[in-house]
Short mmCIF file of C-alpha atoms in Angstrom, two decimals:
data_model
loop_
_atom_site.label_atom_id
_atom_site.label_comp_id
_atom_site.label_asym_id
_atom_site.label_seq_id
_atom_site.Cartn_x
_atom_site.Cartn_y
_atom_site.Cartn_z
CA MET A 1 20.34 -23.92 -0.84
CA GLU A 2 17.14 -21.94 -0.98
CA THR A 3 17.51 -21.39 -4.73
CA ASN A 4 14.70 -23.63 -5.85
CA ARG A 5 12.13 -22.72 -3.28
CA LEU A 6 9.84 -20.56 -5.30
CA ILE A 7 6.71 -22.42 -4.24
CA LYS A 8 6.90 -20.43 -1.05
CA ILE A 9 5.34 -17.11 -2.00
CA SER A 10 7.99 -14.44 -1.66
CA SER A 11 7.23 -11.03 -0.20
CA ILE A 12 7.46 -9.42 -3.63
CA THR A 13 5.11 -11.93 -5.25
CA LYS A 14 2.57 -11.31 -2.50
CA LYS A 15 2.80 -7.60 -3.21
CA LEU A 16 2.51 -8.20 -6.94
CA LEU A 17 -0.71 -10.10 -6.39
CA ILE A 18 -2.08 -7.39 -4.11
CA ALA A 19 -1.24 -4.78 -6.74
CA LEU A 20 -2.74 -6.89 -9.53
CA PHE A 21 -6.05 -7.36 -7.72
CA GLY A 22 -5.99 -3.74 -6.63
CA ALA A 23 -5.45 -2.59 -10.21
CA PHE A 24 -8.49 -4.57 -11.32
CA LEU A 25 -10.52 -2.93 -8.56
CA LEU A 26 -9.26 0.49 -9.71
CA VAL A 27 -10.52 -0.16 -13.23
CA PHE A 28 -13.83 -1.41 -11.86
CA LEU A 29 -14.18 1.71 -9.74
CA LEU A 30 -13.94 3.94 -12.80
CA PHE A 31 -16.53 1.78 -14.56
CA HIS A 32 -18.84 1.85 -11.53
CA MET A 33 -18.51 5.63 -11.30
CA CYS A 34 -19.35 6.12 -15.00
CA ALA A 35 -22.36 3.81 -14.68
CA ASN A 36 -23.66 5.76 -11.69
CA LEU A 37 -23.77 8.94 -13.73
CA PHE A 38 -26.75 7.44 -15.62
CA ILE A 39 -28.77 8.10 -12.46
CA LEU A 40 -28.41 11.81 -13.11
CA ALA A 41 -29.64 11.50 -16.71
CA ASN A 42 -32.84 13.47 -17.08
CA ASP A 43 -35.01 10.59 -18.35
CA GLY A 44 -36.73 9.35 -15.22
CA GLY A 45 -34.20 6.57 -14.84
CA ASP A 46 -34.87 4.72 -18.09
CA ALA A 47 -31.26 4.60 -19.20
CA TYR A 48 -30.02 3.54 -15.78
CA SER A 49 -32.68 0.86 -15.47
CA ALA A 50 -31.84 -0.50 -18.90
CA PHE A 51 -28.21 -0.60 -17.84
CA CYS A 52 -29.07 -2.37 -14.56
CA HIS A 53 -31.11 -4.93 -16.50
CA PHE A 54 -28.13 -5.60 -18.74
CA MET A 55 -25.78 -5.91 -15.76
CA GLY A 56 -28.18 -8.19 -13.93
CA THR A 57 -28.74 -10.63 -16.78
CA ASN A 58 -25.63 -10.73 -18.99
CA ILE A 59 -23.58 -13.89 -18.51
CA ILE A 60 -20.19 -12.21 -19.05
CA VAL A 61 -21.06 -9.63 -16.44
CA LYS A 62 -21.94 -12.42 -14.03
CA ILE A 63 -18.55 -14.04 -14.58
CA PHE A 64 -16.89 -10.68 -13.99
CA GLU A 65 -18.90 -10.29 -10.81
CA ILE A 66 -17.30 -13.44 -9.42
CA VAL A 67 -13.86 -12.29 -10.56
CA LEU A 68 -14.48 -8.93 -8.93
CA PHE A 69 -15.45 -10.40 -5.57
CA GLY A 70 -12.50 -12.76 -5.82
CA CYS A 71 -10.19 -9.81 -6.38
CA LEU A 72 -11.72 -7.85 -3.54
CA ILE A 73 -11.41 -10.69 -1.05
CA LEU A 74 -7.91 -11.75 -2.14
CA HIS A 75 -6.72 -8.12 -2.14
CA ALA A 76 -7.92 -7.74 1.45
CA VAL A 77 -6.77 -11.14 2.70
CA LEU A 78 -3.28 -10.88 1.20
CA THR A 79 -2.87 -7.35 2.55
CA VAL A 80 -3.88 -8.32 6.07
CA TRP A 81 -1.57 -11.33 5.89
CA LEU A 82 1.35 -9.16 4.76
CA TRP A 83 0.54 -6.52 7.37
CA TRP A 84 0.53 -9.18 10.08
CA LEU A 85 3.86 -10.61 8.87
CA ASN A 86 5.37 -7.12 8.69
CA LYS A 87 4.34 -6.31 12.23
CA LYS A 88 6.52 -9.13 13.51
CA ASN A 89 9.69 -7.75 11.96
CA ARG A 90 10.29 -5.22 14.71
CA PRO A 91 9.70 -7.00 18.02
CA VAL A 92 11.18 -4.12 20.05
CA GLY A 93 9.92 -0.76 18.91
CA TYR A 94 11.43 2.70 19.16
CA HIS A 95 10.88 4.87 22.17
CA LYS A 96 10.71 8.00 20.04
CA HIS A 97 7.98 8.09 17.45
CA SER A 98 9.28 8.26 13.88
CA ARG A 99 9.87 11.76 12.58
CA THR A 100 10.77 10.70 9.06
CA LYS A 101 8.94 12.81 6.52
CA THR A 102 6.84 10.48 4.37
CA ALA A 103 3.54 10.57 2.56
CA LYS A 104 0.71 9.42 4.82
CA GLY A 105 -1.16 7.38 2.19
CA SER A 106 0.79 4.19 2.67
CA LYS A 107 0.61 4.24 6.47
CA LEU A 108 -3.11 5.01 6.29
CA ALA A 109 -3.83 2.38 3.65
CA ILE A 110 -4.47 -0.42 6.14
CA ILE A 111 -6.79 1.84 8.16
CA THR A 112 -8.64 3.25 5.14
CA GLY A 113 -8.85 -0.30 3.78
CA SER A 114 -10.43 -1.56 7.01
CA LEU A 115 -12.85 1.38 6.98
CA LEU A 116 -13.75 0.53 3.40
CA VAL A 117 -14.76 -2.98 4.47
CA ILE A 118 -17.27 -1.44 6.90
CA CYS A 119 -18.44 1.10 4.30
CA LEU A 120 -18.85 -1.66 1.73
CA ALA A 121 -20.94 -3.69 4.15
CA PHE A 122 -23.39 -0.76 4.43
CA HIS A 123 -23.22 -0.15 0.71
CA PHE A 124 -24.09 -3.79 0.01
CA TYR A 125 -26.91 -3.61 2.52
CA ASP A 126 -28.30 -0.60 0.68
CA PHE A 127 -28.03 -1.94 -2.84
CA TYR A 128 -26.39 -5.24 -3.61
CA PHE A 129 -28.25 -7.33 -1.03
CA VAL A 130 -31.55 -6.32 -2.66
CA LYS A 131 -30.36 -8.17 -5.73
CA LEU A 132 -29.50 -11.21 -3.62
CA ASN A 133 -32.92 -10.97 -1.89
CA PHE A 134 -31.32 -10.51 1.53
CA VAL A 135 -33.09 -7.22 2.11
CA LYS A 136 -36.18 -5.65 0.62
CA GLY A 137 -36.00 -2.74 -1.77
CA SER A 138 -37.81 -1.45 -4.83
CA TYR A 139 -38.39 -3.60 -7.86
CA MET A 140 -39.07 -3.35 -11.52
CA VAL A 141 -40.54 -5.78 -14.02
CA LYS A 142 -40.99 -5.93 -17.78
CA MET A 143 -44.53 -5.18 -18.99
CA GLU A 144 -44.36 -8.03 -21.44
CA ASP A 145 -44.05 -10.45 -18.54
CA PHE A 146 -47.67 -9.69 -17.75
CA MET A 147 -48.73 -10.17 -21.38
CA THR A 148 -47.18 -13.55 -21.97
CA SER A 149 -48.74 -15.10 -18.90
CA ASP A 150 -51.43 -17.71 -19.20
CA PRO A 151 -54.71 -15.94 -20.31
CA THR A 152 -56.83 -18.40 -18.36
CA LEU A 153 -55.07 -17.30 -15.19
CA GLU A 154 -57.33 -15.56 -12.74
CA ILE A 155 -55.89 -12.32 -11.56
CA SER A 156 -56.76 -11.27 -8.05
CA GLU A 157 -58.38 -7.89 -7.55
CA GLU A 158 -55.55 -6.92 -5.26
CA ALA A 159 -53.02 -7.48 -8.04
CA GLN A 160 -55.16 -5.57 -10.53
CA LEU A 161 -55.32 -2.65 -8.12
CA VAL A 162 -51.56 -2.63 -7.63
CA PHE A 163 -51.05 -2.72 -11.38
CA ILE A 164 -53.54 0.06 -12.10
CA ASN A 165 -52.17 2.21 -9.30
CA ALA A 166 -48.65 1.84 -10.67
CA ILE A 167 -49.78 2.83 -14.17
CA ASN A 168 -51.79 5.76 -12.85
CA ASP A 169 -48.83 6.98 -10.77
CA GLY A 170 -46.74 6.96 -13.94
CA ARG A 171 -44.36 4.39 -12.55
CA THR A 172 -43.47 3.17 -16.00
CA SER A 173 -40.59 3.80 -18.33
CA LYS A 174 -41.25 6.24 -21.16
CA ASP A 175 -41.55 3.49 -23.75
CA MET A 176 -43.98 1.58 -21.46
CA LYS A 177 -41.58 -1.37 -21.48
CA TRP A 178 -41.04 -1.42 -17.73
CA LEU A 179 -43.19 -1.17 -14.65
CA ARG A 180 -40.95 0.43 -12.06
CA ASN A 181 -40.58 1.53 -8.47
CA LEU A 182 -42.69 -1.26 -6.99
CA SER A 183 -42.50 -1.77 -3.24
CA ALA A 184 -41.71 -5.19 -1.82
CA GLU A 185 -45.39 -5.77 -0.90
CA ASP A 186 -46.58 -4.80 -4.39
CA LYS A 187 -43.98 -7.08 -5.85
CA ASP A 188 -45.18 -10.02 -3.72
CA ILE A 189 -48.81 -9.46 -4.74
CA LEU A 190 -47.93 -9.20 -8.43
CA GLN A 191 -45.58 -12.16 -8.20
CA GLN A 192 -48.40 -14.29 -6.81
CA ALA A 193 -50.69 -13.28 -9.63
CA PHE A 194 -48.01 -13.62 -12.31
CA PRO A 195 -45.66 -16.37 -11.18
CA GLU A 196 -43.61 -16.15 -14.37
CA ALA A 197 -42.90 -12.43 -14.16
CA GLY A 198 -39.20 -11.74 -13.62
CA PHE A 199 -38.71 -9.02 -11.03
CA GLU A 200 -35.45 -7.15 -10.80
CA PRO A 201 -34.29 -4.64 -8.21
CA ASP A 202 -34.99 -1.08 -9.30
CA PHE A 203 -31.71 0.52 -8.28
CA TYR A 204 -32.78 3.89 -9.64
CA ALA A 205 -35.70 4.00 -7.24
CA ILE A 206 -33.58 2.67 -4.37
CA ALA A 207 -30.92 5.29 -5.03
CA HIS A 208 -33.55 8.03 -4.96
CA GLN A 209 -35.02 6.73 -1.71
CA LYS A 210 -31.63 6.43 0.01
CA PHE A 211 -30.16 9.66 -1.27
CA SER A 212 -33.15 11.76 -0.23
CA VAL A 213 -32.07 11.26 3.40
CA TRP A 214 -29.36 13.74 4.35
CA HIS A 215 -27.43 11.53 6.76
CA ILE A 216 -27.17 8.72 4.22
CA VAL A 217 -25.83 11.23 1.69
CA LEU A 218 -23.31 12.41 4.26
CA CYS A 219 -22.23 8.83 5.03
CA TYR A 220 -21.68 8.18 1.35
CA LEU A 221 -19.61 11.34 0.98
CA VAL A 222 -17.40 10.15 3.84
CA PHE A 223 -17.23 6.76 2.13
CA PHE A 224 -16.01 8.39 -1.10
CA PHE A 225 -13.44 10.42 0.81
CA VAL A 226 -12.03 7.21 2.32
CA VAL A 227 -12.05 5.62 -1.13
CA GLY A 228 -10.09 8.64 -2.34
CA LEU A 229 -7.46 8.31 0.38
CA HIS A 230 -7.11 4.62 -0.33
CA ILE A 231 -6.71 4.88 -4.09
CA ARG A 232 -4.47 7.92 -3.80
CA HIS A 233 -1.95 5.49 -2.30
CA GLY A 234 -3.04 2.55 -4.42
CA PHE A 235 -2.71 4.05 -7.87
CA GLU A 236 0.92 5.12 -7.58
CA SER A 237 1.76 2.13 -5.44
CA ALA A 238 0.56 -0.34 -8.06
CA PHE A 239 2.90 1.20 -10.62
CA GLN A 240 5.80 1.00 -8.18
CA THR A 241 5.10 -2.64 -7.34
CA PHE A 242 4.86 -3.60 -11.00
CA GLY A 243 8.30 -2.03 -11.33
CA LEU A 244 6.96 0.82 -13.44
CA ASN A 245 8.81 3.61 -11.75
CA HIS A 246 11.18 5.65 -13.81
CA TYR A 247 13.14 8.82 -13.12
CA LYS A 248 11.46 10.45 -16.09
CA TYR A 249 7.90 9.09 -16.12
CA SER A 250 7.01 8.61 -12.46
CA ARG A 251 5.98 12.26 -12.26
CA ILE A 252 3.37 11.61 -14.97
CA VAL A 253 2.09 8.60 -13.04
CA GLU A 254 1.84 10.74 -9.92
CA ILE A 255 -0.21 13.41 -11.72
CA LEU A 256 -2.33 10.72 -13.37
CA GLY A 257 -2.97 9.22 -9.93
CA ILE A 258 -4.14 12.55 -8.51
CA VAL A 259 -6.39 13.19 -11.52
CA TYR A 260 -7.82 9.67 -11.34
CA CYS A 261 -8.45 10.02 -7.63
CA TRP A 262 -10.33 13.31 -8.03
CA VAL A 263 -12.30 12.20 -11.08
CA VAL A 264 -13.47 9.00 -9.39
CA CYS A 265 -14.30 10.63 -6.06
CA LEU A 266 -16.10 13.64 -7.53
CA GLY A 267 -17.85 11.38 -10.04
CA PHE A 268 -19.16 9.25 -7.20
CA ALA A 269 -20.00 12.21 -4.96
CA ILE A 270 -22.00 14.08 -7.59
CA VAL A 271 -24.69 11.35 -7.69
CA PRO A 272 -25.97 11.47 -4.07
CA ILE A 273 -25.55 15.26 -4.03
CA GLY A 274 -27.41 15.58 -7.33
CA VAL A 275 -30.22 13.31 -6.20
CA PHE A 276 -30.54 15.02 -2.82
CA PHE A 277 -30.79 18.51 -4.28
CA ARG A 278 -32.82 17.25 -7.26
CA LEU A 279 -30.44 18.77 -9.78
CA MET B 1 26.27 23.81 24.01
CA ASN B 2 24.69 21.62 26.67
CA PHE B 3 22.59 18.54 26.06
CA THR B 4 20.65 15.96 28.01
CA LEU B 5 21.18 12.54 26.46
CA HIS B 6 18.88 9.56 26.90
CA ILE B 7 20.93 6.61 25.72
CA TRP B 8 19.86 2.99 25.34
CA ARG B 9 22.10 0.83 27.53
CA GLN B 10 22.09 -2.93 27.16
CA GLU B 11 24.77 -5.21 28.69
CA ASN B 12 24.63 -7.85 25.95
CA ALA B 13 22.32 -9.39 23.37
CA LYS B 14 20.30 -11.27 25.99
CA ALA B 15 20.14 -8.64 28.71
CA LYS B 16 17.18 -6.35 29.17
CA GLY B 17 18.01 -2.83 28.10
CA HIS B 18 16.95 0.54 29.48
CA PHE B 19 17.46 4.23 28.89
CA GLU B 20 20.14 6.00 30.91
CA THR B 21 20.26 9.78 31.15
CA TYR B 22 23.55 11.68 30.90
CA LYS B 23 24.31 15.36 30.72
CA VAL B 24 27.07 16.76 28.54
CA SER B 25 28.20 20.36 28.65
CA ASP B 26 30.49 22.75 26.76
CA ILE B 27 30.08 20.92 23.46
CA SER B 28 31.30 22.86 20.43
CA SER B 29 28.67 23.41 17.76
CA ASP B 30 31.26 22.15 15.23
CA CYS B 31 31.45 18.81 17.03
CA SER B 32 30.14 15.83 15.11
CA PHE B 33 27.58 13.67 16.87
CA LEU B 34 30.09 10.87 17.40
CA GLU B 35 32.71 13.29 18.76
CA MET B 36 30.12 14.45 21.26
CA LEU B 37 29.65 10.79 22.29
CA ASP B 38 33.46 10.47 22.55
CA ILE B 39 33.48 13.37 24.97
CA LEU B 40 30.73 11.71 26.98
CA ASN B 41 32.64 8.40 27.03
CA GLU B 42 35.82 10.15 28.13
CA LYS B 43 33.90 11.63 31.02
CA LEU B 44 32.28 8.29 31.88
CA ILE B 45 35.71 6.59 31.96
CA ASN B 46 37.70 9.31 33.75
CA ASP B 47 35.08 9.92 36.41
CA HIS B 48 34.44 6.16 36.85
CA ILE B 49 30.73 6.71 36.29
CA ALA B 50 29.91 3.78 34.02
CA HIS B 51 31.16 1.66 31.18
CA PRO B 52 31.58 3.75 28.06
CA VAL B 53 28.64 3.78 25.67
CA CYS B 54 29.25 1.33 22.82
CA PHE B 55 28.50 2.52 19.31
CA ASP B 56 29.67 1.46 15.85
CA ASN B 57 31.94 3.76 13.87
CA ASP B 58 34.90 3.58 11.56
CA CYS B 59 35.77 6.08 8.81
CA ARG B 60 33.88 9.04 10.26
CA GLU B 61 33.55 10.58 6.83
CA GLY B 62 30.32 9.02 5.72
CA ILE B 63 31.61 6.33 3.37
CA CYS B 64 32.02 3.15 5.38
CA GLY B 65 28.48 2.59 6.63
CA MET B 66 29.49 1.54 10.12
CA CYS B 67 27.84 4.25 12.18
CA GLY B 68 24.13 4.40 12.61
CA LEU B 69 22.06 5.71 15.49
CA TYR B 70 18.36 6.38 15.75
CA ILE B 71 18.37 9.96 17.02
CA ASN B 72 15.18 11.67 18.14
CA GLY B 73 13.00 9.52 15.89
CA ARG B 74 15.18 9.63 12.79
CA PRO B 75 17.93 7.29 11.61
CA HIS B 76 21.18 9.30 11.36
CA GLY B 77 19.44 12.21 13.06
CA ASN B 78 17.78 15.38 11.94
CA ASP B 79 19.62 16.07 8.69
CA ASP B 80 19.18 14.80 5.14
CA GLY B 81 21.73 12.78 3.22
CA VAL B 82 24.25 12.35 6.03
CA THR B 83 25.44 9.51 8.21
CA THR B 84 25.56 9.88 11.99
CA CYS B 85 29.25 10.77 11.87
CA GLN B 86 28.50 13.67 9.52
CA LEU B 87 25.74 15.00 11.73
CA HIS B 88 26.88 18.08 13.58
CA MET B 89 25.76 19.39 16.90
CA ARG B 90 24.83 22.73 15.30
CA LYS B 91 21.78 20.86 13.98
CA PHE B 92 20.51 20.81 17.56
CA ASN B 93 19.48 23.61 19.90
CA ASP B 94 21.32 24.36 23.10
CA GLY B 95 19.73 22.45 25.97
CA ASP B 96 18.03 19.89 23.73
CA GLU B 97 17.03 16.50 25.03
CA ILE B 98 18.37 13.85 22.67
CA TRP B 99 17.06 10.28 22.58
CA ILE B 100 19.60 7.85 21.15
CA GLU B 101 18.46 4.35 20.22
CA PRO B 102 19.98 1.47 18.25
CA TRP B 103 18.46 0.29 14.95
CA ARG B 104 15.38 -1.75 15.77
CA ALA B 105 14.64 -4.77 13.61
CA LYS B 106 14.28 -8.50 14.08
CA ALA B 107 17.09 -9.00 11.56
CA PHE B 108 19.37 -6.53 13.40
CA PRO B 109 19.66 -7.82 17.00
CA VAL B 110 21.33 -5.52 19.52
CA ILE B 111 24.79 -6.75 20.53
CA ARG B 112 25.46 -4.12 23.15
CA ASP B 113 24.17 -0.62 23.88
CA LEU B 114 23.84 1.02 20.47
CA VAL B 115 25.67 -1.64 18.47
CA VAL B 116 23.55 -3.95 16.32
CA ASP B 117 24.49 -7.04 14.35
CA ARG B 118 24.07 -6.15 10.69
CA SER B 119 25.56 -9.36 9.30
CA ALA B 120 22.12 -10.09 7.81
CA PHE B 121 23.11 -7.63 5.08
CA ASP B 122 26.31 -9.59 4.43
CA LYS B 123 24.26 -12.77 4.14
CA ILE B 124 22.05 -11.15 1.49
CA ILE B 125 25.15 -10.10 -0.47
CA GLN B 126 26.62 -13.58 -0.10
CA ALA B 127 23.42 -15.02 -1.54
CA GLY B 128 23.88 -13.29 -4.88
CA GLY B 129 25.20 -9.74 -4.73
CA TYR B 130 28.28 -10.51 -6.81
CA ILE B 131 29.41 -11.40 -10.31
CA SER B 132 31.40 -14.59 -10.88
CA VAL B 133 34.55 -13.68 -12.79
CA THR B 134 37.94 -15.30 -12.82
CA THR B 135 40.39 -12.85 -11.39
CA GLY B 136 43.33 -11.89 -13.52
CA GLY B 137 44.92 -8.82 -14.94
CA VAL B 138 43.06 -5.56 -14.72
CA PRO B 139 41.04 -5.14 -17.93
CA ASP B 140 41.49 -1.96 -19.94
CA ALA B 141 39.04 0.77 -19.17
CA ASN B 142 36.21 1.03 -21.68
CA THR B 143 36.74 -2.46 -23.11
CA ILE B 144 33.03 -2.87 -22.53
CA ALA B 145 31.23 0.22 -23.78
CA ILE B 146 28.58 1.35 -21.32
CA PRO B 147 26.43 4.40 -22.05
CA LYS B 148 27.07 7.23 -19.61
CA ARG B 149 23.44 7.27 -18.49
CA PHE B 150 23.57 3.63 -17.37
CA ALA B 151 26.98 4.04 -15.81
CA ASP B 152 25.61 6.98 -13.82
CA MET B 153 22.49 5.13 -12.67
CA ALA B 154 24.54 2.07 -11.71
CA MET B 155 26.94 4.31 -9.79
CA ASP B 156 24.06 6.03 -7.98
CA ALA B 157 22.74 2.65 -6.86
CA ALA B 158 26.22 1.41 -5.97
CA GLU B 159 26.59 4.33 -3.59
CA CYS B 160 24.73 2.29 -0.95
CA ILE B 161 27.06 1.84 2.02
CA GLY B 162 24.88 -0.76 3.74
CA CYS B 163 24.41 1.23 6.93
CA GLY B 164 20.91 -0.13 7.51
CA ALA B 165 19.13 3.21 7.88
CA CYS B 166 16.51 2.02 5.38
CA VAL B 167 15.64 -0.92 7.62
CA ALA B 168 15.70 1.26 10.71
CA ALA B 169 13.38 3.85 9.15
CA CYS B 170 10.93 1.42 7.55
CA LYS B 171 7.77 0.70 9.51
CA ASN B 172 8.05 -2.92 8.31
CA ALA B 173 11.82 -3.17 8.88
CA SER B 174 12.13 -3.91 5.18
CA ALA B 175 15.47 -4.08 3.42
CA MET B 176 14.00 -3.50 -0.05
CA LEU B 177 15.98 -0.31 -0.69
CA PHE B 178 19.24 -2.04 0.22
CA VAL B 179 18.48 -5.13 -1.87
CA GLY B 180 17.09 -2.91 -4.61
CA ALA B 181 20.31 -0.90 -4.78
CA LYS B 182 22.46 -4.03 -4.73
CA VAL B 183 20.43 -5.74 -7.45
CA ALA B 184 20.02 -2.59 -9.54
CA HIS B 185 23.66 -1.57 -9.83
CA LEU B 186 24.54 -4.99 -11.23
CA ALA B 187 21.39 -5.31 -13.33
CA MET B 188 22.25 -2.10 -15.17
CA LEU B 189 25.70 -3.23 -16.25
CA PRO B 190 26.58 -5.86 -18.86
CA GLN B 191 28.72 -7.76 -16.35
CA GLY B 192 25.68 -8.35 -14.18
CA GLN B 193 23.45 -9.77 -16.90
CA VAL B 194 24.66 -13.39 -16.84
CA GLU B 195 23.56 -14.07 -13.28
CA ALA B 196 20.75 -11.49 -13.17
CA ASN B 197 17.82 -13.90 -12.75
CA GLU B 198 19.58 -16.14 -10.24
CA ARG B 199 20.81 -13.13 -8.32
CA VAL B 200 17.48 -11.47 -7.68
CA LYS B 201 15.87 -14.78 -6.77
CA LYS B 202 18.55 -15.74 -4.28
CA MET B 203 18.84 -12.31 -2.70
CA VAL B 204 15.10 -11.76 -2.25
CA CYS B 205 14.57 -15.27 -0.85
CA ARG B 206 17.45 -14.70 1.58
CA MET B 207 16.01 -11.32 2.55
CA ASP B 208 12.65 -12.93 3.35
CA GLU B 209 14.30 -15.69 5.38
CA LEU B 210 16.35 -13.30 7.48
CA GLY B 211 13.24 -11.63 8.85
CA PHE B 212 13.12 -8.39 6.91
CA GLY B 213 9.67 -7.07 6.14
CA SER B 214 8.19 -6.25 2.78
CA CYS B 215 7.91 -2.87 1.12
CA THR B 216 4.60 -1.06 1.47
CA ASN B 217 5.74 1.96 -0.56
CA THR B 218 6.01 4.45 2.29
CA TYR B 219 9.49 5.50 1.14
CA ALA B 220 10.78 6.31 4.61
CA CYS B 221 13.94 4.51 3.44
CA GLU B 222 14.44 6.96 0.60
CA ALA B 223 13.86 9.89 2.95
CA GLU B 224 16.48 8.66 5.44
CA CYS B 225 19.11 7.11 3.17
CA PRO B 226 22.40 8.94 3.80
CA LYS B 227 23.40 8.21 0.20
CA GLN B 228 19.98 9.25 -1.12
CA ILE B 229 19.34 6.01 -2.98
CA LYS B 230 16.12 6.43 -4.90
CA ARG B 231 12.89 4.43 -4.75
CA GLN B 232 13.32 3.71 -8.47
CA ASN B 233 15.80 1.05 -7.39
CA ILE B 234 13.01 -0.78 -5.54
CA ALA B 235 10.94 -0.60 -8.72
CA ARG B 236 13.87 -2.06 -10.63
CA LEU B 237 14.13 -4.84 -8.05
CA ASN B 238 10.42 -5.58 -8.55
CA ARG B 239 10.98 -5.55 -12.30
CA GLU B 240 13.92 -7.94 -12.05
CA TRP B 241 11.82 -10.16 -9.81
CA ILE B 242 8.97 -10.27 -12.36
CA LYS B 243 11.52 -11.04 -15.06
CA GLN B 244 12.93 -14.01 -13.18
CA LEU B 245 9.41 -15.29 -12.40
CA PHE B 246 8.94 -15.88 -16.12
CA ALA B 247 12.53 -16.84 -16.88
CA GLY B 248 12.37 -20.46 -15.80
CA ASN B 249 14.23 -22.15 -13.03
CA HIS B 250 17.69 -23.35 -14.01
CA LYS B 251 19.82 -25.17 -11.54
CA PRO B 252 23.30 -23.65 -11.30
CA ASN B 253 25.09 -26.18 -13.53
CA GLU B 254 22.27 -26.82 -15.94
CA LEU B 255 21.80 -24.79 -19.07
#
């Protein structure tokens, strides 16, 4: 009897896991979108930089970062596994292509998902890899890191020049707490002079550099459209897989899904558009 | 009405199949699809053209679940909420080309021509789609009070005739709508509660073993179901599954 064979992951449990990880990603997406809106705040990027500093240093955030990547990878791996298993269930296909009227979201999900992997790779290259020091970007550093350094330390003229130039260009936060928008070369020079200074990626500056190029903006808009297609299926689908589908309430879930999809996509899209047109 | 039919012909389960083209003429628009095939078969026999085309059928009034053909890209043809036997030729245009295929799924192997072996469904039912009661005298109606709403929902789910259109329509050849309906109609009634956890576990495990796919929420099954079983039954199946995941794992004779 196959009664006691629950160790083998059943098809429904696989789907439950996919939905669970997907749901976490959905919540993260909303959070990410809200955080991005700081870029549009009219304060020269102080709020966003403060937020990035918090996200880059807080221990709980770091734990969540690992959980997030775990979810992302497991969501993708389980889905591809299920997709591959499902493909084998119809060895001989139909001659006539299916004419059943269904929503396209589910059939597209595997394609939009694969596209998202590519989009994410570019997105990481643009932003996240700067944090991991894989690629060069713009950097910021706390002013106090220069103050607390050893006073006997000799500071090279080159470093002094970089520092003075940055101050003169107004590349500081309003409260003079941060020195911002430093190029990779400037960062290296300053880092040599002040070995203890903690440099962080300046995502505000990076965003402004990237989003001032029209084709990057366009790529990101396409990216958000694909995200929209994917979560349009995902939102409702997660509810269905968790068994939360009811004759009475599923209509509300459907509407909520559409609203969520639009809010997230427009929320994401408004940032590159806003930066590009300097709104 | 005249039609050109492209019909899947396959000698037996192991033989390689192919499409054969036949022409039928002077078909009444009031003819059902199966009657039209009867006329074709009569012609094939009388004129010694070929063996008659094999297809499953029984009641021919849409309640037995025997018939089932994949017609022009849709299980049970181009009409909603009907079985193949209830599909009428007036749904087609004169001179149409009609492609007729058997259900395609690993779990539903072709036996001959358009006949497939759907005993996989029986095996799922045998795994747990029942309630264990000692037979005896017929109990009085309404001995167990069941609210009308639940009775109605259970009845809607119990309408499933097991024709297999859900599997045929699904891009993953998944039987989730069938299993969902069979689990749901018992899960909604008091009689089904005792074995509820065991039932869903056994039936889903059996479904996986038999080579049915998993649900990816496309709902082609719901669109093609001749009895219009709703996707909510799949959600209920998922719910029952989650319930049994946390319910512990009793062996049949252990409490």
